[in-house]
Each structure stands twice: as C-alpha cells, then as structure tokens.
Amino acid sequence: MHFPNSSLLLLAVRTAGTAVAAALLGAVAASAKELPTAGRAAAIPVLAESARLAPQPITDDRGKTVQLARPPQRIVSLLPSLTESTCALGLCDRLVGVDRYSDWPLAVKKLPIVGGGLDPSVESIVALKPDLVLMSHASKVAERLEALGVKVAALEVKSQAGVHKVLQQLGQVLGVPAAEGADRVWRELQAGVADAAQRVPASARNSRVYFEVSRGPYAAGPQSFIGEILAQLGVDNVVPAELGPFPRLSPEFLLRSQPDVIMLGNRSMQAATSYPGWNSLKAIKGGNLCVFNDQDSYTIVRPGPRMAEAAHLIAQCLIDKAPKKQGAEKPAEGGQR
C-alpha cells in the first residue's frame, strides 16, 4: 500500500481528530452488522481529553523502563494486536503510522505504513515524529530508534493473562484511566468469551480439536490464548501442553492424534492439503474441517480486544462441524442467541 501524499494525510489526522474518530466508529459499526449480536466487537471508544491521566512508567518485555513526560500525541504501532489495543483504549486518533499488517479498525488502513513489524523502515518512522513507538519484543529496530531519541515500548502476548497485562501497561503508559480503558476492555472480553461458550452445544463439548495457526505446521497449544479459548469453550486440545504455546509439529502428529475437528487459517489450507495422510484423517473424511478466511483468521490469531469475537468464530465452527455424539443433551435454552 502506498501513500503518494502522506504529508497531507498526516495533517488531516493531526487537525481532524474528531472526524477520524467518527470515521472509525462508522467503519466498526458497518462491519459489526455482519456478526451475531453476541459476537460483535464493541464500538471503538474515543477517550476524552479531560479523562486522560499523566503517563505512568512501565517495564516492557525487554526489561526496560518506559516513561513519558506527557500523554503521547503521536503513536506508531508495529504490531497489529497493539494497534487494535490502542484503539480499544480510546486513542485510535493518536496513531500516525502502522506496520503493513495492521488492518483493524478499517480506518487505520489509511495511515502511513512504515514497513513490516520486525524490520520496518527506521527513516519512515522517524519522519512521523512519534512520541512513542509500540512494537514486538522480536523487532530489530528498538535500539536504533532509541539512539535517535525515539521512545519505544516492546510488548508481546502469548496468553490471555498476557492480553490483560498488555492492556494495563498500555493504559498506564498512554495515560488512560483503568476504569475507562484496560478494566473495561478486559471485562467485555471475558463476558464475550463466556457468551460464546454458552452457544456451544453439549454435543460438541469435549471434542478433540486441532487448531493450526500457520504453515509448518504451527499449532495452538493449551498454554496459548487460542488454546485457552478452546478450553473455555469446553473442548479438548490435541496438542500436549508440554510442547509450549505455539509448537511446530510434524505432519505425522495429526495422523497420530486423529482430532475430531480441524481448524485452519485460509493460507494454512494451501499447505495442509499436501500433508502426508491428510485425506485419511477421520476429521477430513467426515467433513469436520473449518477453514477460516484471512479476515477471520486475523481476528483469531491476534491476541487483543477482538478475542471475544474470536471465541464466537471458533464456537460457530464447533456448532457447524463438531461430530454429533449420541445421547448428547440439547444446548442450554437461549444458548443459540
């Protein structure tokens, strides 16, 4: 994606924060219409200037203390989950640049793109004059940016507890009151996941599930935020916990584990069909396969404020594809709302 007149775009973002926020709300509302009520992501809030607090110091994933003198007015995010979390905390209008994979809320796609999250263009970032750059711990440019006087916070998530912690850290360093920011978002996430669990019929509970995050195959283990969602929905993960959050497995693992339901991202599907013995799997023979499109895959594999929406997508897969068990009870009344 290219922006031939990015200077004009930046001027518009800086001088029309209210309009940008309104556009965000409209974009989210439009996309939410396609989801069941319980699975819709909450409208992106806009934090009033009067509600903002003085930033508090945090210790990022590098063990470094990040302290800002005042709430940041210009933020660059190099990780989609951090982009989404910043917006969920009400500061989407402070984003002035993102990595090439940040695409939600839809309005962030209009912002200047500074490259990939792991190896972005330092020159492009510095040109945006950010007060703070949010990035993955794995990014390669933190030290170079700090040497140029740019504040950096490296934050990353692998578990649901990590989602909560990062929301809290972002709220502190961005000057967002916990009641209006991290606590609110986390409460909504937990309520949304619980609602998704209510939708899963008894016939699907205890199904053995394999969730492939990306080619490799890389799978979601029980300790990952995806694995934790599976547990909250009442199903069993075929990946052993001792292998870690996102282990790389051999294709033969699937043949040995024989899951009841297989869940794949769309891009994973292209490689999965060539796995040895793929067509002999019981789940494939029975049609118990969910292939999420790119948009839904991104919702599921990004640990952040759309985790409740991710739970609803997984729940719908279980409703549609989990093999029916004889004698299973009917879903609880109202469970299909």
XYZ file of C-alpha atoms in Angstrom:
337
model
C 0.000 0.000 0.000
C 1.402 3.412 -0.985
C 0.520 6.928 0.078
C 1.763 9.449 -2.530
C 0.681 12.392 -0.421
C 1.310 11.186 3.138
C 2.119 14.703 4.404
C -1.435 15.820 3.660
C -2.788 12.705 5.305
C -0.753 13.362 8.444
C -2.023 16.945 8.562
C -5.587 15.680 8.322
C -5.038 13.202 11.168
C -3.496 15.881 13.388
C -6.108 18.557 12.769
C -9.262 16.476 12.410
C -9.038 14.009 15.281
C -12.802 14.118 15.854
C -13.542 13.346 12.223
C -11.068 10.458 12.220
C -12.641 9.059 15.385
C -16.097 9.374 13.830
C -14.901 7.527 10.745
C -13.560 4.737 12.940
C -16.867 4.385 14.728
C -18.710 4.255 11.417
C -16.396 1.637 9.966
C -16.658 -0.599 13.013
C -20.436 -0.228 13.164
C -20.749 -1.175 9.493
C -18.611 -4.294 9.829
C -20.327 -5.314 13.064
C -23.681 -5.672 11.281
C -22.448 -8.882 9.718
C -21.836 -10.564 13.083
C -24.266 -12.128 15.566
C -25.070 -9.606 18.289
C -23.127 -11.510 20.917
C -20.056 -11.751 18.690
C -19.778 -8.132 17.636
C -16.708 -6.208 18.652
C -17.568 -3.243 20.810
C -17.597 0.136 19.090
C -14.206 1.800 19.251
C -14.310 4.359 22.073
C -12.815 7.839 21.956
C -11.134 8.882 25.186
C -11.992 12.467 26.085
C -9.029 14.744 26.600
C -10.274 15.606 30.077
C -10.222 11.925 31.079
C -6.549 11.387 30.296
C -4.047 10.922 33.086
C -0.344 11.544 33.396
C 1.540 8.561 31.933
C 2.929 6.053 34.419
C 6.254 4.226 33.940
C 6.097 0.606 32.784
C 8.669 -2.141 32.333
C 8.434 -3.598 28.846
C 9.322 -7.098 27.658
C 12.961 -6.140 27.271
C 13.117 -5.291 30.961
C 13.473 -1.589 30.143
C 11.572 1.183 31.890
C 9.433 3.309 29.576
C 8.463 6.718 30.940
C 6.775 9.566 29.069
C 6.584 13.137 30.351
C 3.065 13.615 28.953
C 0.387 11.571 27.178
C 1.631 10.760 23.665
C 0.055 12.728 20.851
C 1.687 10.738 18.036
C 1.920 6.937 18.235
C 3.381 4.475 15.737
C 2.373 0.814 16.169
C 4.377 -2.008 14.610
C 2.180 -4.895 15.764
C -1.488 -5.421 14.792
C -2.552 -6.525 18.268
C -1.032 -3.360 19.762
C -2.722 -1.243 17.085
C -6.071 -2.797 17.955
C -5.481 -2.452 21.699
C -4.564 1.227 21.347
C -7.843 1.809 19.538
C -9.814 -0.187 22.092
C -8.399 2.085 24.819
C -9.803 5.106 23.006
C -6.634 6.513 21.433
C -7.021 5.484 17.801
C -6.895 9.132 16.790
C -3.337 9.325 18.153
C -1.992 6.726 15.724
C 0.057 8.332 12.943
C 1.647 5.229 11.421
C 1.368 1.422 11.459
C 3.010 -1.733 10.140
C 1.761 -3.280 6.905
C -0.317 -5.925 8.694
C -2.371 -3.604 10.892
C -5.792 -3.522 9.231
C -8.358 -3.121 12.014
C -10.265 -0.924 12.667
C -10.635 -0.284 8.950
C -9.665 3.388 9.224
C -6.090 2.525 10.299
C -5.531 1.250 6.752
C -5.498 4.920 5.712
C -2.461 5.655 7.868
C 1.113 5.715 6.564
C 2.709 2.256 6.518
C 6.279 2.066 7.764
C 7.054 -1.486 6.667
C 6.939 -4.834 8.425
C 6.722 -5.150 12.168
C 10.026 -6.972 12.635
C 12.174 -4.911 10.278
C 10.414 -1.625 9.473
C 11.903 1.493 7.907
C 13.547 3.498 10.676
C 13.625 6.545 8.405
C 9.887 6.338 7.787
C 9.175 6.030 11.499
C 11.385 8.972 12.469
C 9.802 11.120 9.750
C 6.448 10.742 11.520
C 7.926 12.324 14.674
C 6.302 9.854 17.085
C 6.148 10.374 20.841
C 6.040 6.591 21.249
C 6.591 3.504 19.097
C 4.843 0.263 20.081
C 6.435 -2.943 18.833
C 7.035 -6.627 19.306
C 9.890 -7.766 21.522
C 11.221 -9.521 18.410
C 11.517 -6.300 16.380
C 15.034 -5.452 15.254
C 14.875 -1.667 15.370
C 14.317 -0.772 19.041
C 17.902 0.194 19.791
C 18.290 2.201 16.583
C 15.148 4.187 17.337
C 16.194 4.836 20.927
C 19.588 6.010 19.728
C 17.702 8.613 17.681
C 15.757 9.766 20.734
C 12.512 7.911 19.998
C 10.640 6.322 22.918
C 9.961 2.619 22.420
C 7.780 0.092 24.260
C 8.220 -3.588 23.327
C 5.172 -5.620 24.356
C 4.022 -9.047 23.255
C 1.338 -11.555 24.180
C 1.051 -15.329 24.154
C -1.653 -15.965 26.778
C -4.900 -14.372 27.920
C -3.162 -13.174 31.064
C -0.700 -11.501 28.719
C -3.566 -9.751 26.917
C -4.757 -8.332 30.243
C -1.239 -7.302 31.258
C -0.547 -5.518 27.958
C -3.863 -3.667 28.149
C -2.896 -2.499 31.625
C 0.612 -1.494 30.527
C -0.688 0.388 27.512
C -3.224 2.177 29.675
C -0.511 3.238 32.092
C 1.992 4.490 29.536
C -0.705 6.164 27.410
C -2.429 7.834 30.353
C -5.767 6.003 30.099
C -7.700 5.514 33.379
C -8.072 1.785 34.124
C -11.832 2.039 34.635
C -12.315 3.519 31.165
C -9.570 1.527 29.495
C -7.943 -1.768 30.470
C -10.513 -2.860 33.070
C -13.432 -2.068 30.764
C -11.921 -3.853 27.752
C -10.955 -6.906 29.785
C -14.407 -7.153 31.360
C -16.031 -7.001 27.914
C -13.640 -9.645 26.582
C -14.384 -12.088 29.377
C -18.136 -11.552 29.059
C -17.937 -12.120 25.293
C -15.950 -15.352 25.639
C -18.390 -16.611 28.278
C -21.272 -15.830 25.937
C -19.573 -17.773 23.142
C -19.173 -20.754 25.482
C -22.918 -20.726 26.118
C -23.519 -21.156 22.388
C -21.536 -24.407 22.135
C -23.967 -27.359 22.245
C -23.403 -30.229 24.622
C -22.902 -32.500 21.598
C -19.742 -30.588 20.698
C -18.233 -30.394 24.169
C -15.142 -32.494 24.830
C -14.467 -32.732 21.103
C -10.760 -33.135 20.365
C -9.644 -30.092 18.385
C -6.533 -29.221 16.382
C -6.010 -25.531 15.583
C -3.287 -24.737 13.054
C -2.060 -21.159 13.390
C 0.170 -21.131 10.320
C 2.064 -23.330 7.938
C 4.769 -25.502 9.348
C 2.535 -26.743 10.793
C 2.497 -24.410 13.801
C -0.327 -25.239 16.176
C -2.017 -23.522 19.103
C -1.091 -25.311 22.322
C -3.163 -25.269 25.529
C -0.989 -22.503 27.026
C -1.653 -20.109 24.140
C -4.509 -17.605 24.189
C -6.187 -19.646 21.432
C -5.750 -22.842 23.437
C -7.259 -21.100 26.447
C -10.288 -20.093 24.366
C -10.720 -23.724 23.283
C -10.690 -24.785 26.944
C -13.225 -22.085 27.843
C -15.493 -23.385 25.079
C -15.356 -26.842 26.633
C -13.290 -28.744 24.063
C -10.001 -30.619 24.304
C -6.786 -29.600 22.559
C -4.913 -32.492 20.942
C -1.594 -30.636 21.370
C 0.181 -31.574 24.633
C 0.809 -28.639 26.978
C 4.467 -29.543 27.386
C 5.140 -28.611 23.744
C 4.577 -24.912 24.511
C 2.162 -22.211 23.342
C 2.759 -22.421 19.575
C 4.827 -25.522 18.757
C 5.923 -26.592 15.324
C 4.670 -30.117 14.760
C 5.341 -32.812 12.224
C 2.524 -33.647 9.794
C 2.611 -37.144 11.286
C 1.383 -35.661 14.568
C -2.068 -35.183 13.044
C -2.202 -38.804 11.924
C -1.400 -39.983 15.435
C -3.725 -37.586 17.237
C -6.762 -38.000 14.909
C -8.678 -34.886 16.080
C -12.459 -34.715 15.852
C -12.329 -31.177 14.422
C -9.570 -29.403 12.479
C -9.410 -25.610 12.307
C -7.170 -23.859 9.785
C -6.481 -20.388 8.545
C -7.069 -19.961 4.808
C -3.361 -19.725 3.992
C -2.621 -22.811 6.103
C -5.097 -24.765 3.981
C -2.941 -24.380 0.895
C -0.113 -26.292 2.542
C -2.189 -28.627 4.702
C -3.704 -30.499 1.765
C -0.235 -31.777 0.900
C 0.469 -33.194 4.374
C 1.141 -36.949 4.286
C -2.033 -38.873 5.040
C -4.217 -35.725 5.080
C -7.106 -37.322 3.202
C -7.102 -40.327 5.523
C -7.823 -38.257 8.629
C -11.207 -39.017 10.204
C -11.982 -35.305 10.506
C -11.344 -34.775 6.783
C -13.377 -37.811 5.760
C -16.227 -36.621 7.950
C -16.082 -33.025 6.731
C -15.232 -31.784 10.220
C -12.939 -29.032 8.964
C -13.189 -25.261 9.380
C -11.102 -23.134 7.036
C -11.187 -19.539 8.258
C -10.741 -16.823 5.674
C -7.958 -14.287 6.117
C -10.107 -11.728 7.920
C -11.438 -14.246 10.445
C -8.002 -15.815 10.850
C -6.510 -12.450 11.767
C -9.289 -11.941 14.309
C -8.490 -15.266 15.952
C -4.685 -15.266 15.909
C -4.199 -11.705 17.179
C -4.241 -11.533 20.977
C -6.136 -8.375 21.796
C -9.512 -6.672 22.078
C -11.201 -8.894 19.466
C -10.658 -12.063 21.494
C -14.382 -12.357 22.263
C -15.154 -12.162 18.549
C -12.541 -14.881 18.010
C -14.299 -17.079 20.569
C -17.581 -16.692 18.675
C -15.932 -17.670 15.398
C -14.483 -20.811 16.976
C -17.804 -21.568 18.681
C -19.608 -21.333 15.332
C -17.118 -23.782 13.852
C -17.901 -26.240 16.649
C -21.631 -25.759 16.135
C -21.278 -26.439 12.410
C -18.558 -29.094 12.285
C -18.157 -30.980 15.572
C -19.338 -34.590 15.125
C -22.638 -35.198 16.880
C -22.459 -37.521 19.862
C -25.273 -39.901 20.536
C -27.254 -39.132 23.644
C -25.832 -35.619 23.969
C -28.003 -33.086 25.671
C -29.523 -30.200 23.795
C -27.880 -26.753 24.143
C -28.999 -24.736 27.140
C -32.099 -22.639 26.469
C -31.062 -19.364 24.874
C -27.627 -20.767 24.041
C -28.010 -20.000 20.336
C -28.642 -16.296 20.806
